[in-house]
Structures are given as structure tokens and as C-alpha cells.
Coordinates of C-alpha atoms in Angstrom, one line a residue:
Chain A
M1 CA 12.7 -16.7 -1.4
E2 CA 12.9 -13.7 -3.7
T3 CA 9.4 -12.5 -3.0
S4 CA 10.2 -11.9 0.6
S5 CA 13.7 -10.5 0.3
A6 CA 12.7 -6.9 -0.1
A7 CA 10.4 -7.3 2.9
A8 CA 13.1 -9.1 5.0
L9 CA 15.6 -6.3 4.2
L10 CA 13.2 -3.6 5.2
L11 CA 12.5 -5.4 8.4
K12 CA 16.1 -5.9 9.1
K13 CA 16.8 -2.2 8.6
Q14 CA 14.1 -1.3 11.1
L15 CA 15.5 -3.7 13.6
I16 CA 18.9 -2.0 13.3
E17 CA 17.3 1.4 13.5
L18 CA 15.2 0.5 16.6
Q19 CA 18.2 -1.0 18.3
K20 CA 20.4 2.1 17.9
S21 CA 17.9 4.7 19.0
S22 CA 15.9 4.6 22.2
T23 CA 12.2 4.8 21.8
E24 CA 9.5 6.3 24.0
G25 CA 6.8 3.9 25.3
F26 CA 7.8 0.6 23.7
S27 CA 10.5 -1.8 22.8
A28 CA 10.7 -4.2 19.9
G29 CA 12.8 -7.1 18.8
L30 CA 12.7 -10.5 17.1
V31 CA 11.1 -13.5 18.7
D32 CA 13.8 -15.6 17.1
D33 CA 16.9 -14.2 15.4
S34 CA 16.4 -16.4 12.4
D35 CA 12.9 -15.1 11.6
L36 CA 12.6 -11.4 10.6
F37 CA 8.8 -11.7 10.2
K38 CA 7.9 -12.4 13.8
W39 CA 8.5 -9.6 16.3
D40 CA 8.2 -9.5 20.0
V41 CA 7.1 -6.1 21.2
M42 CA 6.3 -4.6 24.6
I43 CA 4.2 -1.5 25.1
I44 CA 4.2 0.5 28.2
G45 CA 0.8 1.6 29.3
P46 CA 0.5 5.4 28.6
Y47 CA 0.7 7.8 31.5
E48 CA -2.5 9.2 33.0
T49 CA -4.6 6.3 31.5
F50 CA -5.9 3.2 33.3
Y51 CA -3.2 1.3 31.4
E52 CA -0.4 3.3 33.2
G53 CA 2.1 1.0 34.8
G54 CA 1.3 -2.0 32.5
Y55 CA 3.9 -3.8 30.4
F56 CA 1.9 -5.4 27.6
R57 CA 3.6 -7.9 25.4
A58 CA 2.5 -8.6 21.9
I59 CA 3.5 -10.5 18.7
L60 CA 3.7 -8.7 15.4
Q61 CA 3.5 -11.2 12.6
F62 CA 4.4 -9.8 9.1
P63 CA 3.1 -11.5 6.0
K64 CA 5.6 -12.2 3.3
E65 CA 3.9 -9.6 1.1
Y66 CA 4.9 -6.9 3.6
P67 CA 5.1 -3.9 3.1
N68 CA 2.2 -4.3 0.7
R69 CA 0.1 -6.0 3.3
P70 CA 0.1 -5.1 7.0
P71 CA 1.3 -7.3 9.9
V72 CA -1.2 -8.8 12.5
M73 CA -0.6 -7.6 16.0
K74 CA -1.7 -9.8 18.9
F75 CA -1.3 -9.1 22.5
T76 CA 0.1 -12.1 24.4
S77 CA -0.5 -10.2 27.7
E78 CA -4.1 -10.1 28.8
I79 CA -5.5 -6.7 27.9
W80 CA -9.0 -5.3 28.2
H81 CA -9.8 -2.7 25.6
P82 CA -12.6 -1.9 23.1
N83 CA -10.3 -2.2 20.1
V84 CA -8.6 -5.4 21.1
E85 CA -10.3 -8.7 20.5
K86 CA -10.6 -11.1 23.5
N87 CA -8.0 -13.3 21.9
G88 CA -5.6 -10.3 21.8
V89 CA -5.8 -9.3 18.1
V90 CA -5.5 -5.5 17.7
C91 CA -8.1 -3.9 15.5
I92 CA -7.0 -0.4 14.4
S93 CA -7.5 1.1 11.0
I94 CA -3.8 1.2 10.0
L95 CA -3.5 -2.5 10.5
H96 CA -6.4 -3.2 8.2
E97 CA -5.8 -4.8 4.9
P98 CA -6.6 -2.5 2.0
G99 CA -10.3 -2.9 1.1
D100 CA -11.0 -4.9 4.3
D101 CA -14.2 -3.6 5.8
Q102 CA -14.9 -6.4 8.2
Y103 CA -15.1 -4.1 11.2
G104 CA -17.5 -1.8 9.4
Y105 CA -15.4 1.4 9.6
E106 CA -17.4 4.1 7.9
D107 CA -14.6 6.6 8.2
A108 CA -11.8 4.2 7.7
G109 CA -9.2 6.4 9.2
M110 CA -5.8 5.9 7.8
R111 CA -5.5 2.4 6.4
W112 CA -2.4 0.3 6.0
L113 CA 0.1 2.0 3.8
P114 CA 3.4 0.5 2.7
I115 CA 5.2 3.5 4.2
H116 CA 4.2 2.6 7.8
T117 CA 6.9 1.4 10.0
I118 CA 7.0 -0.7 13.2
E119 CA 7.4 2.5 15.0
T120 CA 4.4 4.2 13.4
I121 CA 2.3 1.1 14.1
L122 CA 3.3 1.0 17.8
I123 CA 2.7 4.7 18.2
S124 CA -0.8 4.2 16.8
V125 CA -1.4 1.4 19.2
I126 CA -0.2 3.5 22.2
S127 CA -2.6 6.2 21.0
M128 CA -5.4 3.6 20.8
L129 CA -4.7 2.6 24.4
A130 CA -5.0 6.3 25.5
D131 CA -8.0 7.0 23.3
P132 CA -10.2 4.0 22.5
N133 CA -12.6 4.1 19.6
D134 CA -15.9 2.7 20.9
E135 CA -17.7 3.2 17.5
S136 CA -16.3 0.1 16.0
P137 CA -15.4 -2.2 18.9
A138 CA -13.6 -5.5 18.6
N139 CA -14.5 -6.3 22.2
V140 CA -18.2 -5.3 22.5
E141 CA -18.3 -6.0 26.2
A142 CA -15.3 -3.7 26.9
A143 CA -16.8 -1.0 24.6
K144 CA -20.0 -1.2 26.5
Q145 CA -18.3 -0.8 29.9
F146 CA -16.1 2.0 28.4
R147 CA -19.3 3.9 27.6
D148 CA -21.5 3.0 30.5
D149 CA -19.3 2.2 33.5
Y150 CA -15.9 3.8 32.7
N151 CA -14.8 4.4 36.3
G152 CA -16.4 1.2 37.6
E153 CA -16.2 -2.2 35.8
F154 CA -14.1 -0.9 32.9
K155 CA -11.4 0.5 35.2
K156 CA -11.4 -2.7 37.3
R157 CA -10.9 -5.0 34.4
V158 CA -8.1 -2.8 32.9
R159 CA -6.3 -2.4 36.2
A160 CA -6.4 -6.2 36.8
C161 CA -4.7 -6.6 33.4
V162 CA -2.1 -4.0 34.4
R163 CA -1.3 -5.9 37.6
K164 CA -1.0 -9.2 35.8
S165 CA 1.3 -7.7 33.2
Q166 CA 3.7 -6.6 35.9
E167 CA 4.1 -10.2 37.1
F168 CA 6.3 -11.3 34.1
Chain B
M1 CA -6.1 -27.8 20.2
T2 CA -8.7 -25.3 19.1
A3 CA -8.1 -22.1 17.3
E4 CA -9.2 -20.2 20.5
A5 CA -6.6 -22.0 22.6
D6 CA -3.7 -21.3 20.2
P7 CA -4.0 -17.6 19.5
M8 CA -1.7 -17.5 16.5
S9 CA -3.2 -20.4 14.6
H10 CA -6.3 -18.5 13.5
D11 CA -4.2 -15.8 12.0
D12 CA -1.9 -18.3 10.4
N13 CA -4.9 -19.9 8.7
V14 CA -6.2 -16.6 7.5
I15 CA -2.7 -15.7 6.1
A16 CA -2.4 -19.0 4.4
Q17 CA -5.8 -18.6 2.8
M18 CA -5.0 -15.1 1.6
D19 CA -1.8 -16.4 0.2
Q20 CA -3.6 -19.1 -1.7
I21 CA -6.0 -16.5 -3.2
S22 CA -3.2 -14.3 -4.3
K23 CA -1.4 -17.3 -5.8
D24 CA -4.5 -18.2 -7.8
I25 CA -4.7 -14.7 -9.2
A26 CA -1.0 -14.7 -9.9
N27 CA -1.2 -18.0 -11.8
K28 CA -4.0 -16.7 -14.0
S29 CA -2.5 -13.4 -15.0
P30 CA 1.1 -12.2 -14.6
L31 CA 1.7 -8.7 -13.2
V32 CA 2.9 -7.6 -16.6
S33 CA 2.2 -9.9 -19.6
E34 CA 3.9 -10.5 -22.9
P35 CA 2.3 -8.4 -25.7
E36 CA -0.5 -9.8 -27.7
P37 CA -2.6 -8.6 -30.7
V38 CA -5.2 -6.0 -30.0
E39 CA -7.7 -8.1 -31.9
N40 CA -7.6 -10.5 -29.0
L41 CA -9.7 -8.0 -27.0
K42 CA -12.7 -8.7 -29.3
S43 CA -13.3 -12.1 -27.8
E44 CA -14.0 -10.4 -24.5
Y45 CA -16.8 -8.3 -25.9
T46 CA -18.7 -10.6 -28.4
Q47 CA -22.0 -9.4 -26.9
N48 CA -21.2 -5.8 -26.8
H49 CA -21.4 -3.9 -30.0
G50 CA -20.3 -0.5 -28.6
F51 CA -17.1 -2.0 -27.4
L52 CA -16.5 -4.1 -30.4
A53 CA -16.7 -1.1 -32.7
K54 CA -14.2 0.7 -30.6
I55 CA -11.8 -2.2 -30.6
E56 CA -12.1 -2.4 -34.3
H57 CA -11.0 1.3 -34.4
L58 CA -8.2 0.6 -32.0
T59 CA -6.7 -2.1 -34.2
K60 CA -6.2 0.6 -36.9
S61 CA -3.8 2.6 -34.8
Y62 CA -2.4 0.0 -32.4
S63 CA -1.2 -3.5 -33.1
K64 CA -0.3 -4.9 -29.6
I65 CA -1.5 -4.7 -26.1
R66 CA 0.5 -5.6 -23.0
R67 CA -1.9 -6.6 -20.2
V68 CA -1.2 -5.5 -16.7
R69 CA -2.8 -7.4 -13.8
G70 CA -6.0 -5.7 -12.5
D71 CA -5.1 -5.6 -8.9
G72 CA -5.6 -1.9 -8.2
N73 CA -2.0 -1.1 -9.1
C74 CA -2.4 -1.4 -12.9
F75 CA -2.0 2.2 -13.8
Y76 CA 1.1 2.7 -11.6
R77 CA 2.6 -0.6 -12.7
A78 CA 2.0 0.1 -16.4
Y79 CA 3.4 3.6 -16.0
A80 CA 6.5 2.4 -14.2
Y81 CA 7.1 -0.3 -16.8
T82 CA 6.8 2.1 -19.7
L83 CA 9.1 4.5 -17.9
F84 CA 11.8 1.9 -17.4
D85 CA 11.5 0.7 -21.0
A86 CA 11.6 4.3 -22.4
C87 CA 14.6 5.3 -20.2
K88 CA 16.6 2.5 -21.5
R89 CA 16.1 3.6 -25.1
D90 CA 16.1 7.4 -24.7
A91 CA 19.2 8.9 -23.1
A92 CA 17.8 12.4 -22.9
L93 CA 14.7 11.1 -21.0
R94 CA 17.0 9.0 -18.8
D95 CA 19.1 12.0 -17.8
R96 CA 16.0 14.1 -17.1
V97 CA 14.4 11.4 -15.0
F98 CA 17.5 10.7 -12.9
K99 CA 18.1 14.3 -12.3
K100 CA 14.5 14.6 -11.1
L101 CA 14.7 11.4 -9.0
D102 CA 17.8 12.7 -7.2
T103 CA 15.8 15.5 -5.8
T104 CA 12.7 13.5 -4.8
L105 CA 13.8 11.9 -1.5
A106 CA 14.5 15.2 0.2
W107 CA 11.4 16.7 -1.4
L108 CA 9.1 13.9 -0.1
V109 CA 10.5 13.9 3.4
Q110 CA 10.1 17.7 3.4
L111 CA 6.4 17.1 2.5
G112 CA 6.1 14.9 5.6
M113 CA 6.6 11.4 4.3
P114 CA 8.4 9.2 6.8
S115 CA 12.1 9.3 5.9
F116 CA 12.9 5.8 6.9
T117 CA 10.6 4.0 4.6
T118 CA 10.6 6.6 1.9
E119 CA 14.4 6.3 1.6
D120 CA 14.1 2.6 1.2
F121 CA 11.5 2.9 -1.6
H122 CA 13.5 5.7 -3.3
D123 CA 16.8 3.8 -3.2
T124 CA 15.3 0.6 -4.6
F125 CA 13.5 2.5 -7.4
V126 CA 16.6 4.5 -8.4
E127 CA 19.0 1.5 -8.2
T128 CA 16.6 -0.8 -10.1
L129 CA 16.1 1.8 -12.9
K130 CA 19.9 2.4 -13.0
N131 CA 20.6 -1.3 -13.3
H132 CA 18.1 -1.6 -16.0
C133 CA 19.5 1.3 -18.0
D134 CA 23.1 0.1 -17.5
S135 CA 22.8 -3.6 -18.2
G136 CA 19.1 -4.6 -18.3
T137 CA 17.5 -6.7 -21.0
Y138 CA 13.9 -7.2 -22.0
D139 CA 13.9 -10.4 -20.1
S140 CA 15.4 -8.9 -16.9
L141 CA 12.8 -6.1 -17.1
M142 CA 10.0 -8.6 -17.3
E143 CA 11.5 -10.5 -14.4
T144 CA 11.7 -7.4 -12.3
F145 CA 8.2 -6.4 -13.0
N146 CA 6.8 -9.9 -12.4
N147 CA 8.6 -10.3 -9.1
D148 CA 5.9 -9.5 -6.6
G149 CA 8.2 -7.9 -4.0
M150 CA 10.2 -5.9 -6.4
S151 CA 7.4 -4.9 -8.7
N152 CA 5.3 -3.7 -5.7
Y153 CA 8.2 -1.7 -4.3
L154 CA 8.4 0.2 -7.6
V155 CA 4.7 0.8 -7.5
V156 CA 4.9 2.2 -4.0
Y157 CA 7.6 4.7 -5.1
V158 CA 5.5 6.0 -8.0
R159 CA 2.6 6.3 -5.6
L160 CA 4.8 8.4 -3.3
L161 CA 5.8 10.6 -6.2
T162 CA 2.2 11.1 -7.1
S163 CA 1.3 12.0 -3.5
G164 CA 4.2 14.4 -3.4
Q165 CA 3.2 16.2 -6.6
L166 CA -0.5 16.4 -5.5
Q167 CA 0.5 17.9 -2.2
Q168 CA 3.1 20.3 -3.6
D169 CA 0.5 21.6 -6.1
S170 CA -2.5 21.3 -3.8
D171 CA -3.8 24.7 -4.9
E172 CA -4.2 23.3 -8.4
Y173 CA -5.6 19.9 -7.4
L174 CA -7.6 20.5 -4.2
P175 CA -10.6 22.2 -6.0
F176 CA -11.3 18.8 -7.7
V177 CA -11.7 17.0 -4.4
E178 CA -12.8 19.8 -2.1
G179 CA -15.7 18.8 0.2
L180 CA -14.8 15.1 -0.1
Y181 CA -11.4 15.4 1.7
K182 CA -10.3 17.9 4.2
D183 CA -7.0 18.5 2.5
M184 CA -4.7 17.0 -0.1
K185 CA -2.8 15.0 2.5
E186 CA -6.0 13.1 3.4
F187 CA -6.8 12.6 -0.3
C188 CA -3.3 11.1 -0.7
D189 CA -3.6 8.9 2.4
K190 CA -6.9 7.5 1.2
E191 CA -6.8 7.5 -2.6
V192 CA -3.1 7.4 -3.6
M193 CA -1.0 5.6 -1.0
P194 CA -3.1 2.5 -0.2
V195 CA -2.0 -0.4 -2.3
D196 CA -5.4 -1.2 -3.8
R197 CA -6.4 2.3 -4.9
E198 CA -6.6 2.7 -8.7
A199 CA -5.5 6.0 -10.2
D200 CA -7.9 8.5 -11.6
H201 CA -7.2 11.5 -13.8
L202 CA -5.8 13.6 -10.9
Q203 CA -3.2 11.0 -9.9
I204 CA -2.2 10.5 -13.6
K205 CA -1.8 14.2 -14.2
A206 CA 0.3 14.6 -11.0
L207 CA 2.6 11.7 -11.8
T208 CA 3.2 12.6 -15.4
E209 CA 4.0 16.1 -14.3
C210 CA 6.3 15.0 -11.6
L211 CA 8.5 12.9 -13.9
S212 CA 7.9 15.0 -17.0
F213 CA 7.0 11.7 -18.7
P214 CA 3.7 12.3 -20.5
L215 CA 1.3 9.7 -21.8
K216 CA -1.6 9.2 -24.0
L217 CA -4.7 7.6 -22.6
V218 CA -7.0 5.8 -25.1
Y219 CA -10.5 5.3 -23.7
V220 CA -12.6 2.4 -24.7
D221 CA -16.1 2.3 -23.2
R222 CA -19.7 1.7 -24.2
S223 CA -20.3 5.2 -25.7
E224 CA -20.8 5.8 -29.4
G225 CA -18.0 6.5 -31.9
G226 CA -14.3 5.7 -31.9
P227 CA -12.0 5.5 -28.9
T228 CA -11.3 8.9 -27.1
E229 CA -7.7 9.9 -26.9
L230 CA -6.4 12.1 -24.2
V231 CA -2.9 13.5 -23.8
I232 CA -1.7 14.1 -20.2
P233 CA -0.5 16.7 -19.4
D234 CA -2.3 18.8 -22.0
G235 CA -0.2 19.9 -24.9
S236 CA 2.6 17.3 -24.3
S237 CA 3.7 14.9 -27.0
P238 CA 3.9 11.4 -25.3
D239 CA 5.6 8.4 -26.7
V240 CA 3.6 5.9 -24.7
S241 CA 0.0 5.0 -24.8
L242 CA -2.1 3.3 -22.2
L243 CA -5.5 1.7 -22.9
Y244 CA -8.2 2.6 -20.4
R245 CA -11.2 0.5 -20.1
P246 CA -13.5 1.4 -17.1
G247 CA -11.5 0.5 -14.0
H248 CA -8.5 -0.8 -15.8
Y249 CA -5.3 0.2 -17.6
D250 CA -3.1 -1.8 -20.1
I251 CA -0.2 -0.8 -22.3
L252 CA -0.7 -0.2 -26.0
Y253 CA 1.9 -0.4 -28.8
D254 CA 1.7 1.1 -32.3

């Protein structure tokens, strides 16, 4: 379809680019070689955080209006984090649709822009893991633990996910 | 199977619903329409005498209006459309615009735009404009600008050029937004680059300066008197006119 051909081309170029250079902290490829709009990514838990040692897998699903609209990112590995919904959907500002205020961000941070790449998205997600935003949580329970019981229940839940993620 | 149990199905539903909404809008109004008589605007304002009087004035100087879809991109899309159209007809303008465009990729990357995607938008814009100037027709231009993917690609590149100019000349522009944004980069990230952000005077001035392709804005609102005309940048002599009604831009023809 013509509408998605520019999008498909841009995704294909990124695939080639990501395959030829090594990246720090993540890997990314297609779920199925025939579908450029569905990516399988793996994020390595950042060092010196509770997520260290984890290999978290996720699906990046691009809409056919990409790059005008952002992809949805959803962890398929279990992950406990204030900005990840319990069903795995990642809620960070750069993945928000333009004009989408469903999470009540006052200071919206940087929203989705067509110039974002898979690499900039994943770098933002890694930085989200290292530095959760408990002001606008997607997982209220995790946010509450993050604030009130950081080294107790929060750490325990996160480390359990890390162990699970290593079992492949 | 419930939506909870199948994690992707909820998103698929949301995506499908959004697609349907966009399709509904697309069916109602093309991204760039065929021109129609300026008189047609009167039917939209039968209850509003301030507007009606201005549209009456407008019909004396302009015969046709080309509507552009009100999706937050209308200024950028209208501007790009008129630029393509004008470059095809005006060789001097074409040379000037291509000369400028050749410098813009390195310039934008130097200003901190991500090279990978910027290059993609730049190459598409230049190639599409070149194709239009070489062998394009009115119909192919309409097709290009009404193809969602392509049309939006062109819009992204003019947004990038706008951001570049604003950041390059931030000494000139920052005083207008100071206090609201910490710097010009933040202004651009929030008010220029997002796909739904409509252009205001600052963005229009920056873009017309970047491409040295000026325009005349004709304001129609509720105020008394005839339409207000504004040439951007000051002192230039534009060949194209855009109609501005609060929150929306369309293209006007003599």
C-alpha cells in the first residue's frame, strides 16, 4: 500500500543500520522478516540499577502512519516499573501520540516527533529504567513502592523480574 | 480470550479505531482540495456579519480558495504545496530553492537534528520537488500532496527547516517566547516538530526566511473592517497568498 511505503522504507533503512553497527544496551530486529512494522527488541537492564542483569524482551508495533504516529512498545518479559503498565505497555512521553494527554502529563516532556528513531526510542526506555518518573505512573502500585519502599518490596519485585528474564 | 490475556489485541483495537477516525476525516476533506470560489465561504458564516463583510471584501481581490485539511499541519502543507507549484513555474526561484536545500541537511545535522532520519526527510523532499519540476503535472502534484505518507513526509521536512531557522537565529526569536520555554530547542521540540502543532507568526517568519519564499497572509476574523493583509517577511513581495482564519490556513488565488 502506498500510504505505508515511506514508512516501510524508513523502517527498512533502520533495520540495515542497526544490523551493521553494534549498539549499547539493546538489540532489535523483526519478529517476522515479512513484516517491517513489528519489531522484537531486547533491552539489557542498565548497570547499577535494580534492573541490572535483566534481559527484557519487548514488541515494538508501528502504525502504518509511522513516522507521523509513534509505535506502541510492550514488554513481553515481565517487568515491574512505575512507567510500564501491568500488561507491559511502556508509557513514556516520546511514545505518546501528539495531543494525547491520557496520562495527565503536565510537563509533557518531549513528545513523539517524526524524527525519532528506534534507537532514540530504546535509549529513552533505557533511561526510563534507570530513572523512573513516579509523577505520572502507569503502574500505581509500583510507583507507590518506588516512593515508599524502594529498597524493600520494590527491589524484591524488580529483582524477581530480572531473574525470570534470564531464564529465556 | 480477553483483551488482558492477549496483550497485543487491546493495542490492535486502539490502532484500528484510530485508523477509522483518520479515514473518516480523510473522506470528508482531502489533504489539499481542488480550488473553489471564495464566495463559497459565505455559507459557513451566515450568522456572522463581521466575517461575512470580510469575505465580501475578500471576493474583490481573490477569486479562488484551495482548502487544506485542518489537521494541525495546514500551514506547513499549504506552504509546501505553493512552493512546489511556484518552483515548477519560476526557474529563478527553483534554482534558489535547490541551492538552499543542498545546504540544509548538513546545516540541520550541525544544529543537532538526528542525521539518520533528517537525511531521509531531506532526500525525499528534494527528490520529490525535483521530480515535480522535471516532469510533474498538476494532477501528479495533487496526488503527491494527497498521499498521506508522502504529503506528511514533506510536511516534516518543512517543519525541520523551520526548527533549523529558529535555532540558528535564536537571538532574534527567543525574546518572543522567553519565560515560556527554556531555549529555542525546547520551543522547537514542543511547538514546531510535533505533527499536530499549528504554525504561528514565529514559525511562518522563520520558514519564509529559510527558503527565501515569502508569502502574504490575509486575516479574516470577527473584527471590524476589511481583511488584514500581512507580508512575511516584512518588505518582501510575495507571489502567494494564504488565507488565515483563527486556527486555520488555506491557499488563496487572485
